[in-house]
PDB file of C-alpha atoms and ligand atoms in Angstrom:
ATOM      1  CA  MET A   1     -55.864 -56.588  41.865  1.00  0.00           C
ATOM      2  CA  ASN A   2     -58.410 -55.575  39.107  1.00  0.00           C
ATOM      3  CA  ASN A   3     -57.737 -53.057  36.417  1.00  0.00           C
ATOM      4  CA  THR A   4     -59.705 -50.225  38.097  1.00  0.00           C
ATOM      5  CA  ASN A   5     -57.156 -50.007  41.018  1.00  0.00           C
ATOM      6  CA  PRO A   6     -54.786 -47.093  40.594  1.00  0.00           C
ATOM      7  CA  ILE A   7     -51.118 -48.192  40.446  1.00  0.00           C
ATOM      8  CA  ILE A   8     -47.756 -46.698  41.286  1.00  0.00           C
ATOM      9  CA  VAL A   9     -45.390 -45.809  38.445  1.00  0.00           C
ATOM     10  CA  ALA A  10     -41.728 -45.395  39.350  1.00  0.00           C
ATOM     11  CA  ILE A  11     -39.451 -43.859  36.756  1.00  0.00           C
ATOM     12  CA  ASP A  12     -35.738 -43.795  37.562  1.00  0.00           C
ATOM     13  CA  GLY A  13     -32.701 -42.853  35.476  1.00  0.00           C
ATOM     14  CA  PHE A  14     -29.691 -40.581  34.964  1.00  0.00           C
ATOM     15  CA  SER A  15     -29.956 -36.793  35.131  1.00  0.00           C
ATOM     16  CA  SER A  16     -31.504 -35.101  32.090  1.00  0.00           C
ATOM     17  CA  SER A  17     -32.567 -38.406  30.664  1.00  0.00           C
ATOM     18  CA  GLY A  18     -35.951 -37.004  29.878  1.00  0.00           C
ATOM     19  CA  LYS A  19     -37.603 -38.922  32.667  1.00  0.00           C
ATOM     20  CA  SER A  20     -39.408 -35.904  34.193  1.00  0.00           C
ATOM     21  CA  THR A  21     -41.059 -35.065  30.856  1.00  0.00           C
ATOM     22  CA  MET A  22     -42.081 -38.715  30.353  1.00  0.00           C
ATOM     23  CA  ALA A  23     -43.344 -38.935  33.859  1.00  0.00           C
ATOM     24  CA  ARG A  24     -45.353 -35.657  33.685  1.00  0.00           C
ATOM     25  CA  ARG A  25     -46.864 -36.483  30.311  1.00  0.00           C
ATOM     26  CA  LEU A  26     -47.951 -39.983  31.443  1.00  0.00           C
ATOM     27  CA  ALA A  27     -49.471 -38.563  34.693  1.00  0.00           C
ATOM     28  CA  SER A  28     -51.548 -35.998  32.779  1.00  0.00           C
ATOM     29  CA  ALA A  29     -52.602 -38.567  30.155  1.00  0.00           C
ATOM     30  CA  VAL A  30     -53.974 -41.036  32.688  1.00  0.00           C
ATOM     31  CA  GLY A  31     -55.084 -38.534  35.384  1.00  0.00           C
ATOM     32  CA  TYR A  32     -52.474 -39.426  38.007  1.00  0.00           C
ATOM     33  CA  ARG A  33     -50.482 -37.145  40.283  1.00  0.00           C
ATOM     34  CA  TYR A  34     -46.914 -36.422  39.192  1.00  0.00           C
ATOM     35  CA  ILE A  35     -44.180 -35.960  41.720  1.00  0.00           C
ATOM     36  CA  ASP A  36     -40.658 -34.847  40.692  1.00  0.00           C
ATOM     37  CA  SER A  37     -38.612 -36.209  43.586  1.00  0.00           C
ATOM     38  CA  GLY A  38     -35.411 -34.467  42.254  1.00  0.00           C
ATOM     39  CA  ALA A  39     -37.175 -31.109  42.790  1.00  0.00           C
ATOM     40  CA  MET A  40     -37.340 -32.008  46.498  1.00  0.00           C
ATOM     41  CA  TYR A  41     -33.588 -32.555  46.710  1.00  0.00           C
ATOM     42  CA  ARG A  42     -33.104 -29.381  44.775  1.00  0.00           C
ATOM     43  CA  ALA A  43     -35.343 -27.430  47.176  1.00  0.00           C
ATOM     44  CA  VAL A  44     -33.404 -28.655  50.207  1.00  0.00           C
ATOM     45  CA  THR A  45     -30.165 -27.716  48.340  1.00  0.00           C
ATOM     46  CA  LEU A  46     -31.525 -24.202  47.582  1.00  0.00           C
ATOM     47  CA  TYR A  47     -32.434 -23.757  51.197  1.00  0.00           C
ATOM     48  CA  ALA A  48     -28.877 -24.824  52.326  1.00  0.00           C
ATOM     49  CA  LEU A  49     -27.199 -22.554  49.794  1.00  0.00           C
ATOM     50  CA  ASP A  50     -29.279 -19.545  50.848  1.00  0.00           C
ATOM     51  CA  LYS A  51     -28.431 -20.203  54.502  1.00  0.00           C
ATOM     52  CA  GLY A  52     -24.717 -20.417  53.630  1.00  0.00           C
ATOM     53  CA  LEU A  53     -24.376 -24.001  54.741  1.00  0.00           C
ATOM     54  CA  PHE A  54     -21.582 -24.807  52.252  1.00  0.00           C
ATOM     55  CA  ASP A  55     -17.795 -24.356  52.695  1.00  0.00           C
ATOM     56  CA  ALA A  56     -15.489 -22.571  50.265  1.00  0.00           C
ATOM     57  CA  GLN A  57     -14.892 -25.814  48.412  1.00  0.00           C
ATOM     58  CA  GLY A  58     -18.642 -26.223  47.833  1.00  0.00           C
ATOM     59  CA  ASN A  59     -19.173 -29.094  50.296  1.00  0.00           C
ATOM     60  CA  PRO A  60     -22.222 -28.987  52.484  1.00  0.00           C
ATOM     61  CA  ASP A  61     -21.854 -28.653  56.305  1.00  0.00           C
ATOM     62  CA  VAL A  62     -23.582 -32.021  56.851  1.00  0.00           C
ATOM     63  CA  GLU A  63     -24.510 -31.377  60.494  1.00  0.00           C
ATOM     64  CA  ALA A  64     -25.885 -27.946  59.753  1.00  0.00           C
ATOM     65  CA  VAL A  65     -27.979 -29.240  56.879  1.00  0.00           C
ATOM     66  CA  VAL A  66     -29.350 -32.037  58.992  1.00  0.00           C
ATOM     67  CA  ALA A  67     -30.249 -29.483  61.738  1.00  0.00           C
ATOM     68  CA  VAL A  68     -32.304 -27.353  59.492  1.00  0.00           C
ATOM     69  CA  LEU A  69     -34.320 -30.233  57.913  1.00  0.00           C
ATOM     70  CA  PRO A  70     -37.300 -29.709  60.288  1.00  0.00           C
ATOM     71  CA  ASP A  71     -37.563 -26.113  59.019  1.00  0.00           C
ATOM     72  CA  ILE A  72     -37.889 -27.222  55.323  1.00  0.00           C
ATOM     73  CA  HIS A  73     -41.329 -27.846  53.844  1.00  0.00           C
ATOM     74  CA  VAL A  74     -41.533 -28.823  50.229  1.00  0.00           C
ATOM     75  CA  ASP A  75     -44.769 -28.972  48.280  1.00  0.00           C
ATOM     76  CA  PHE A  76     -46.077 -28.823  44.669  1.00  0.00           C
ATOM     77  CA  THR A  77     -48.842 -26.717  43.207  1.00  0.00           C
ATOM     78  CA  PRO A  78     -50.457 -27.532  39.866  1.00  0.00           C
ATOM     79  CA  GLN A  79     -50.364 -24.815  37.244  1.00  0.00           C
ATOM     80  CA  PRO A  80     -52.956 -23.952  34.714  1.00  0.00           C
ATOM     81  CA  ASP A  81     -50.760 -25.312  31.939  1.00  0.00           C
ATOM     82  CA  GLY A  82     -50.636 -28.743  33.553  1.00  0.00           C
ATOM     83  CA  THR A  83     -47.109 -28.384  34.987  1.00  0.00           C
ATOM     84  CA  GLN A  84     -46.344 -28.237  38.694  1.00  0.00           C
ATOM     85  CA  HIS A  85     -44.247 -25.699  40.617  1.00  0.00           C
ATOM     86  CA  THR A  86     -42.054 -26.577  43.511  1.00  0.00           C
ATOM     87  CA  ILE A  87     -42.936 -24.613  46.709  1.00  0.00           C
ATOM     88  CA  LEU A  88     -40.372 -24.178  49.383  1.00  0.00           C
ATOM     89  CA  ASN A  89     -41.724 -22.874  52.737  1.00  0.00           C
ATOM     90  CA  GLY A  90     -44.538 -21.162  50.870  1.00  0.00           C
ATOM     91  CA  ASN A  91     -42.429 -19.619  48.074  1.00  0.00           C
ATOM     92  CA  ASP A  92     -42.496 -20.699  44.458  1.00  0.00           C
ATOM     93  CA  VAL A  93     -38.876 -21.759  43.717  1.00  0.00           C
ATOM     94  CA  GLU A  94     -39.459 -23.590  40.447  1.00  0.00           C
ATOM     95  CA  GLY A  95     -37.138 -21.249  38.519  1.00  0.00           C
ATOM     96  CA  GLU A  96     -34.471 -21.044  41.205  1.00  0.00           C
ATOM     97  CA  ILE A  97     -34.010 -24.765  41.738  1.00  0.00           C
ATOM     98  CA  ARG A  98     -33.243 -25.367  38.016  1.00  0.00           C
ATOM     99  CA  ARG A  99     -30.295 -22.979  38.005  1.00  0.00           C
ATOM    100  CA  LEU A 100     -26.705 -24.278  37.624  1.00  0.00           C
ATOM    101  CA  ARG A 101     -25.810 -23.103  41.139  1.00  0.00           C
ATOM    102  CA  VAL A 102     -28.299 -25.652  42.544  1.00  0.00           C
ATOM    103  CA  SER A 103     -27.480 -28.310  39.955  1.00  0.00           C
ATOM    104  CA  ASN A 104     -23.780 -28.138  40.904  1.00  0.00           C
ATOM    105  CA  ALA A 105     -24.513 -28.589  44.604  1.00  0.00           C
ATOM    106  CA  VAL A 106     -27.498 -30.962  44.695  1.00  0.00           C
ATOM    107  CA  SER A 107     -25.698 -34.318  44.377  1.00  0.00           C
ATOM    108  CA  SER A 108     -23.648 -33.635  47.537  1.00  0.00           C
ATOM    109  CA  VAL A 109     -26.880 -32.818  49.505  1.00  0.00           C
ATOM    110  CA  ALA A 110     -28.684 -35.826  48.026  1.00  0.00           C
ATOM    111  CA  ALA A 111     -25.818 -38.045  49.376  1.00  0.00           C
ATOM    112  CA  ILE A 112     -26.644 -37.207  53.007  1.00  0.00           C
ATOM    113  CA  GLY A 113     -28.345 -40.104  54.559  1.00  0.00           C
ATOM    114  CA  ALA A 114     -30.598 -38.006  56.856  1.00  0.00           C
ATOM    115  CA  VAL A 115     -31.721 -35.873  53.928  1.00  0.00           C
ATOM    116  CA  ARG A 116     -32.679 -38.966  52.010  1.00  0.00           C
ATOM    117  CA  LYS A 117     -34.434 -40.475  54.962  1.00  0.00           C
ATOM    118  CA  ALA A 118     -36.622 -37.353  55.463  1.00  0.00           C
ATOM    119  CA  LEU A 119     -37.440 -36.939  51.738  1.00  0.00           C
ATOM    120  CA  VAL A 120     -38.160 -40.665  51.274  1.00  0.00           C
ATOM    121  CA  ALA A 121     -40.638 -40.532  54.136  1.00  0.00           C
ATOM    122  CA  MET A 122     -42.445 -37.649  52.467  1.00  0.00           C
ATOM    123  CA  GLN A 123     -42.407 -39.389  49.114  1.00  0.00           C
ATOM    124  CA  LYS A 124     -43.894 -42.601  50.542  1.00  0.00           C
ATOM    125  CA  ALA A 125     -46.611 -40.598  52.195  1.00  0.00           C
ATOM    126  CA  MET A 126     -47.415 -38.835  48.847  1.00  0.00           C
ATOM    127  CA  GLY A 127     -47.921 -42.346  47.334  1.00  0.00           C
ATOM    128  CA  ALA A 128     -50.169 -43.724  50.029  1.00  0.00           C
ATOM    129  CA  GLU A 129     -53.242 -43.207  47.843  1.00  0.00           C
ATOM    130  CA  ARG A 130     -51.552 -44.698  44.825  1.00  0.00           C
ATOM    131  CA  GLY A 131     -52.417 -43.215  41.408  1.00  0.00           C
ATOM    132  CA  ILE A 132     -49.043 -41.570  41.257  1.00  0.00           C
ATOM    133  CA  VAL A 133     -46.123 -41.214  38.853  1.00  0.00           C
ATOM    134  CA  MET A 134     -42.874 -40.366  40.600  1.00  0.00           C
ATOM    135  CA  ASP A 135     -39.465 -39.945  38.986  1.00  0.00           C
ATOM    136  CA  GLY A 136     -36.050 -39.848  40.494  1.00  0.00           C
ATOM    137  CA  ARG A 137     -33.038 -42.207  41.185  1.00  0.00           C
ATOM    138  CA  ASP A 138     -34.305 -44.582  43.916  1.00  0.00           C
ATOM    139  CA  ILE A 139     -38.058 -44.661  43.307  1.00  0.00           C
ATOM    140  CA  GLY A 140     -38.254 -48.242  42.094  1.00  0.00           C
ATOM    141  CA  THR A 141     -35.547 -49.533  44.486  1.00  0.00           C
ATOM    142  CA  VAL A 142     -36.208 -47.680  47.796  1.00  0.00           C
ATOM    143  CA  VAL A 143     -39.230 -45.447  47.740  1.00  0.00           C
ATOM    144  CA  PHE A 144     -41.743 -47.838  46.074  1.00  0.00           C
ATOM    145  CA  PRO A 145     -40.082 -51.224  45.803  1.00  0.00           C
ATOM    146  CA  ASP A 146     -43.533 -52.661  45.160  1.00  0.00           C
ATOM    147  CA  ALA A 147     -44.496 -50.247  42.370  1.00  0.00           C
ATOM    148  CA  GLU A 148     -46.568 -52.096  39.705  1.00  0.00           C
ATOM    149  CA  LEU A 149     -44.589 -50.380  36.876  1.00  0.00           C
ATOM    150  CA  LYS A 150     -40.898 -49.502  37.081  1.00  0.00           C
ATOM    151  CA  ILE A 151     -39.067 -47.815  34.229  1.00  0.00           C
ATOM    152  CA  PHE A 152     -35.284 -47.202  34.034  1.00  0.00           C
ATOM    153  CA  VAL A 153     -34.408 -44.514  31.490  1.00  0.00           C
ATOM    154  CA  ASP A 154     -30.961 -44.104  29.889  1.00  0.00           C
ATOM    155  CA  ALA A 155     -29.479 -41.960  27.128  1.00  0.00           C
ATOM    156  CA  SER A 156     -25.838 -40.998  26.396  1.00  0.00           C
ATOM    157  CA  ALA A 157     -24.292 -38.237  28.524  1.00  0.00           C
ATOM    158  CA  GLU A 158     -23.880 -36.033  25.402  1.00  0.00           C
ATOM    159  CA  THR A 159     -27.563 -36.398  24.423  1.00  0.00           C
ATOM    160  CA  ARG A 160     -28.581 -35.614  28.020  1.00  0.00           C
ATOM    161  CA  ALA A 161     -26.261 -32.583  28.225  1.00  0.00           C
ATOM    162  CA  MET A 162     -27.565 -31.182  24.945  1.00  0.00           C
ATOM    163  CA  ARG A 163     -31.083 -31.457  26.197  1.00  0.00           C
ATOM    164  CA  ARG A 164     -30.383 -29.704  29.456  1.00  0.00           C
ATOM    165  CA  PHE A 165     -28.232 -27.064  27.649  1.00  0.00           C
ATOM    166  CA  LYS A 166     -31.212 -26.194  25.349  1.00  0.00           C
ATOM    167  CA  GLU A 167     -33.588 -26.114  28.279  1.00  0.00           C
ATOM    168  CA  LEU A 168     -31.310 -23.669  30.145  1.00  0.00           C
ATOM    169  CA  VAL A 169     -30.741 -21.407  27.073  1.00  0.00           C
ATOM    170  CA  ASP A 170     -34.518 -21.359  26.391  1.00  0.00           C
ATOM    171  CA  LYS A 171     -34.934 -20.194  29.984  1.00  0.00           C
ATOM    172  CA  GLY A 172     -32.397 -17.344  29.314  1.00  0.00           C
ATOM    173  CA  SER A 173     -29.468 -18.838  31.226  1.00  0.00           C
ATOM    174  CA  GLN A 174     -25.979 -17.920  29.931  1.00  0.00           C
ATOM    175  CA  VAL A 175     -24.240 -21.312  30.088  1.00  0.00           C
ATOM    176  CA  SER A 176     -21.877 -23.231  27.768  1.00  0.00           C
ATOM    177  CA  TYR A 177     -22.536 -26.714  26.515  1.00  0.00           C
ATOM    178  CA  GLU A 178     -19.192 -27.806  27.949  1.00  0.00           C
ATOM    179  CA  ASP A 179     -20.097 -26.730  31.445  1.00  0.00           C
ATOM    180  CA  VAL A 180     -23.485 -28.458  31.263  1.00  0.00           C
ATOM    181  CA  LEU A 181     -21.858 -31.697  29.984  1.00  0.00           C
ATOM    182  CA  ALA A 182     -19.208 -31.570  32.795  1.00  0.00           C
ATOM    183  CA  ASN A 183     -22.078 -31.162  35.253  1.00  0.00           C
ATOM    184  CA  VAL A 184     -24.012 -34.120  33.870  1.00  0.00           C
ATOM    185  CA  VAL A 185     -20.902 -36.362  33.920  1.00  0.00           C
ATOM    186  CA  HIS A 186     -20.071 -35.257  37.463  1.00  0.00           C
ATOM    187  CA  ARG A 187     -23.549 -35.936  38.703  1.00  0.00           C
ATOM    188  CA  ASP A 188     -23.668 -39.332  37.029  1.00  0.00           C
ATOM    189  CA  HIS A 189     -20.521 -40.219  38.905  1.00  0.00           C
ATOM    190  CA  ILE A 190     -21.812 -39.093  42.304  1.00  0.00           C
ATOM    191  CA  ASP A 191     -25.291 -40.506  41.798  1.00  0.00           C
ATOM    192  CA  THR A 192     -24.043 -43.933  40.943  1.00  0.00           C
ATOM    193  CA  THR A 193     -21.165 -44.207  43.413  1.00  0.00           C
ATOM    194  CA  ARG A 194     -22.677 -42.638  46.596  1.00  0.00           C
ATOM    195  CA  GLU A 195     -23.105 -44.978  49.525  1.00  0.00           C
ATOM    196  CA  GLU A 196     -26.715 -44.085  50.243  1.00  0.00           C
ATOM    197  CA  SER A 197     -29.187 -45.438  47.702  1.00  0.00           C
ATOM    198  CA  PRO A 198     -26.922 -45.201  44.623  1.00  0.00           C
ATOM    199  CA  LEU A 199     -28.738 -44.985  41.225  1.00  0.00           C
ATOM    200  CA  ARG A 200     -29.187 -48.471  39.931  1.00  0.00           C
ATOM    201  CA  ARG A 201     -31.792 -50.277  37.887  1.00  0.00           C
ATOM    202  CA  ALA A 202     -34.234 -52.329  39.876  1.00  0.00           C
ATOM    203  CA  ALA A 203     -34.156 -55.973  38.864  1.00  0.00           C
ATOM    204  CA  ASP A 204     -37.828 -55.833  37.757  1.00  0.00           C
ATOM    205  CA  ALA A 205     -37.607 -52.416  35.893  1.00  0.00           C
ATOM    206  CA  VAL A 206     -38.200 -52.101  32.161  1.00  0.00           C
ATOM    207  CA  SER A 207     -35.305 -50.366  30.489  1.00  0.00           C
ATOM    208  CA  LEU A 208     -35.647 -47.594  27.929  1.00  0.00           C
ATOM    209  CA  ASP A 209     -32.888 -45.907  25.919  1.00  0.00           C
ATOM    210  CA  ASN A 210     -34.720 -42.866  24.453  1.00  0.00           C
ATOM    211  CA  SER A 211     -31.708 -41.293  22.695  1.00  0.00           C
ATOM    212  CA  GLY A 212     -33.266 -41.498  19.326  1.00  0.00           C
ATOM    213  CA  MET A 213     -36.937 -41.346  20.246  1.00  0.00           C
ATOM    214  CA  SER A 214     -39.384 -38.484  19.602  1.00  0.00           C
ATOM    215  CA  LEU A 215     -41.622 -37.386  22.465  1.00  0.00           C
ATOM    216  CA  GLU A 216     -44.628 -38.960  20.737  1.00  0.00           C
ATOM    217  CA  GLU A 217     -42.855 -42.347  20.398  1.00  0.00           C
ATOM    218  CA  GLN A 218     -41.848 -42.132  24.029  1.00  0.00           C
ATOM    219  CA  ASP A 219     -45.424 -41.333  25.141  1.00  0.00           C
ATOM    220  CA  ALA A 220     -46.773 -44.230  23.141  1.00  0.00           C
ATOM    221  CA  TRP A 221     -44.234 -46.659  24.495  1.00  0.00           C
ATOM    222  CA  LEU A 222     -44.908 -45.571  28.116  1.00  0.00           C
ATOM    223  CA  LEU A 223     -48.741 -45.625  27.785  1.00  0.00           C
ATOM    224  CA  ASN A 224     -48.492 -49.193  26.349  1.00  0.00           C
ATOM    225  CA  GLU A 225     -46.226 -50.214  29.380  1.00  0.00           C
ATOM    226  CA  PHE A 226     -48.753 -48.477  31.726  1.00  0.00           C
ATOM    227  CA  HIS A 227     -51.723 -50.423  30.302  1.00  0.00           C
ATOM    228  CA  LYS A 228     -49.827 -53.728  30.461  1.00  0.00           C
ATOM    229  CA  ALA A 229     -49.000 -53.038  34.164  1.00  0.00           C
ATOM    230  CA  LEU A 230     -52.620 -52.018  34.855  1.00  0.00           C
ATOM    231  CA  ASN A 231     -53.981 -55.205  33.445  1.00  0.00           C
ATOM    232  CA  ARG A 232     -51.367 -57.502  34.959  1.00  0.00           C
ATOM    233  CA  GLY A 233     -52.492 -59.650  37.871  1.00  0.00           C
TER     234      GLY A 233
HETATM  235  O1   DC B 301     -33.621 -35.326  38.598  1.00  0.00           O
HETATM  236  P1   DC B 301     -32.798 -34.112  38.900  1.00  0.00           P
HETATM  237  O2   DC B 301     -31.616 -33.898  38.112  1.00  0.00           O
HETATM  238  O3   DC B 301     -33.647 -32.896  39.169  1.00  0.00           O
HETATM  239  O4   DC B 301     -32.186 -34.557  40.366  1.00  0.00           O
HETATM  240  C1   DC B 301     -31.440 -33.696  41.173  1.00  0.00           C
HETATM  241  C2   DC B 301     -30.436 -34.396  41.994  1.00  0.00           C
HETATM  242  O5   DC B 301     -31.163 -35.087  43.048  1.00  0.00           O
HETATM  243  C3   DC B 301     -29.603 -35.426  41.354  1.00  0.00           C
HETATM  244  O6   DC B 301     -28.198 -35.135  41.527  1.00  0.00           O
HETATM  245  C4   DC B 301     -29.875 -36.717  41.995  1.00  0.00           C
HETATM  246  C5   DC B 301     -30.636 -36.360  43.242  1.00  0.00           C
HETATM  247  N1   DC B 301     -31.826 -37.295  43.324  1.00  0.00           N
HETATM  248  C6   DC B 301     -31.674 -38.333  44.183  1.00  0.00           C
HETATM  249  O7   DC B 301     -30.642 -38.644  44.711  1.00  0.00           O
HETATM  250  N2   DC B 301     -32.760 -39.172  44.418  1.00  0.00           N
HETATM  251  C7   DC B 301     -33.937 -38.949  43.761  1.00  0.00           C
HETATM  252  N3   DC B 301     -35.012 -39.695  44.003  1.00  0.00           N
HETATM  253  C8   DC B 301     -34.072 -37.822  42.897  1.00  0.00           C
HETATM  254  C9   DC B 301     -33.011 -37.054  42.707  1.00  0.00           C
END
């Protein structure tokens, strides 16, 4: 491979570790496409919630969710400010999928094998042309095991909860820090212990603990890793 070939960048890590921001900023700096794979799990979850496919305890009716998968189309549209919005069956659901009601339900939907299979197939297709930065939980391990650059991002649960809390408050949500922290801890548990593609670091991933890093430091670190990967081989 020479250094003009576009590569695949896989960024995995715990929820609210800042990986989406990192991934988005890298993609825009190097002119790659950014895909937020978590948004795809969130869109499926929103669809299932709106169709009433959860029981009173908040567990999804697995068979019913699997049955509606062919009716769900998820896409992304670039915005003038460089961000992307998630489109579910033609509707912009970017705001809806970030709400706590979806955050609280998404891990149980993401644990369904058939949901993962369908979304992983879509994600692989999105990377067929390479030149992509995708973030998630299983991107370096399952979706793109041959990605030229794999990053595993970590930060303490408290740091991550505070970030998500501030984001939600900025967007006008009335939430408490304690509820957000509980959600982060709960999702960490489900994401790392589920049977289907649990969150784990790929053996060849570069680790980053960004707890004390500024955005600029993070950008510089990632751009450096990107250029090393591009020039490798
Ligand atoms: O990154 P996020 O918090 O928006 O992800 C939402 C949920 O989707 C999270 O609970 C884990 C799950 N997820 C996953 O299982 N696999 C991915 N590739 C991305 C997200």
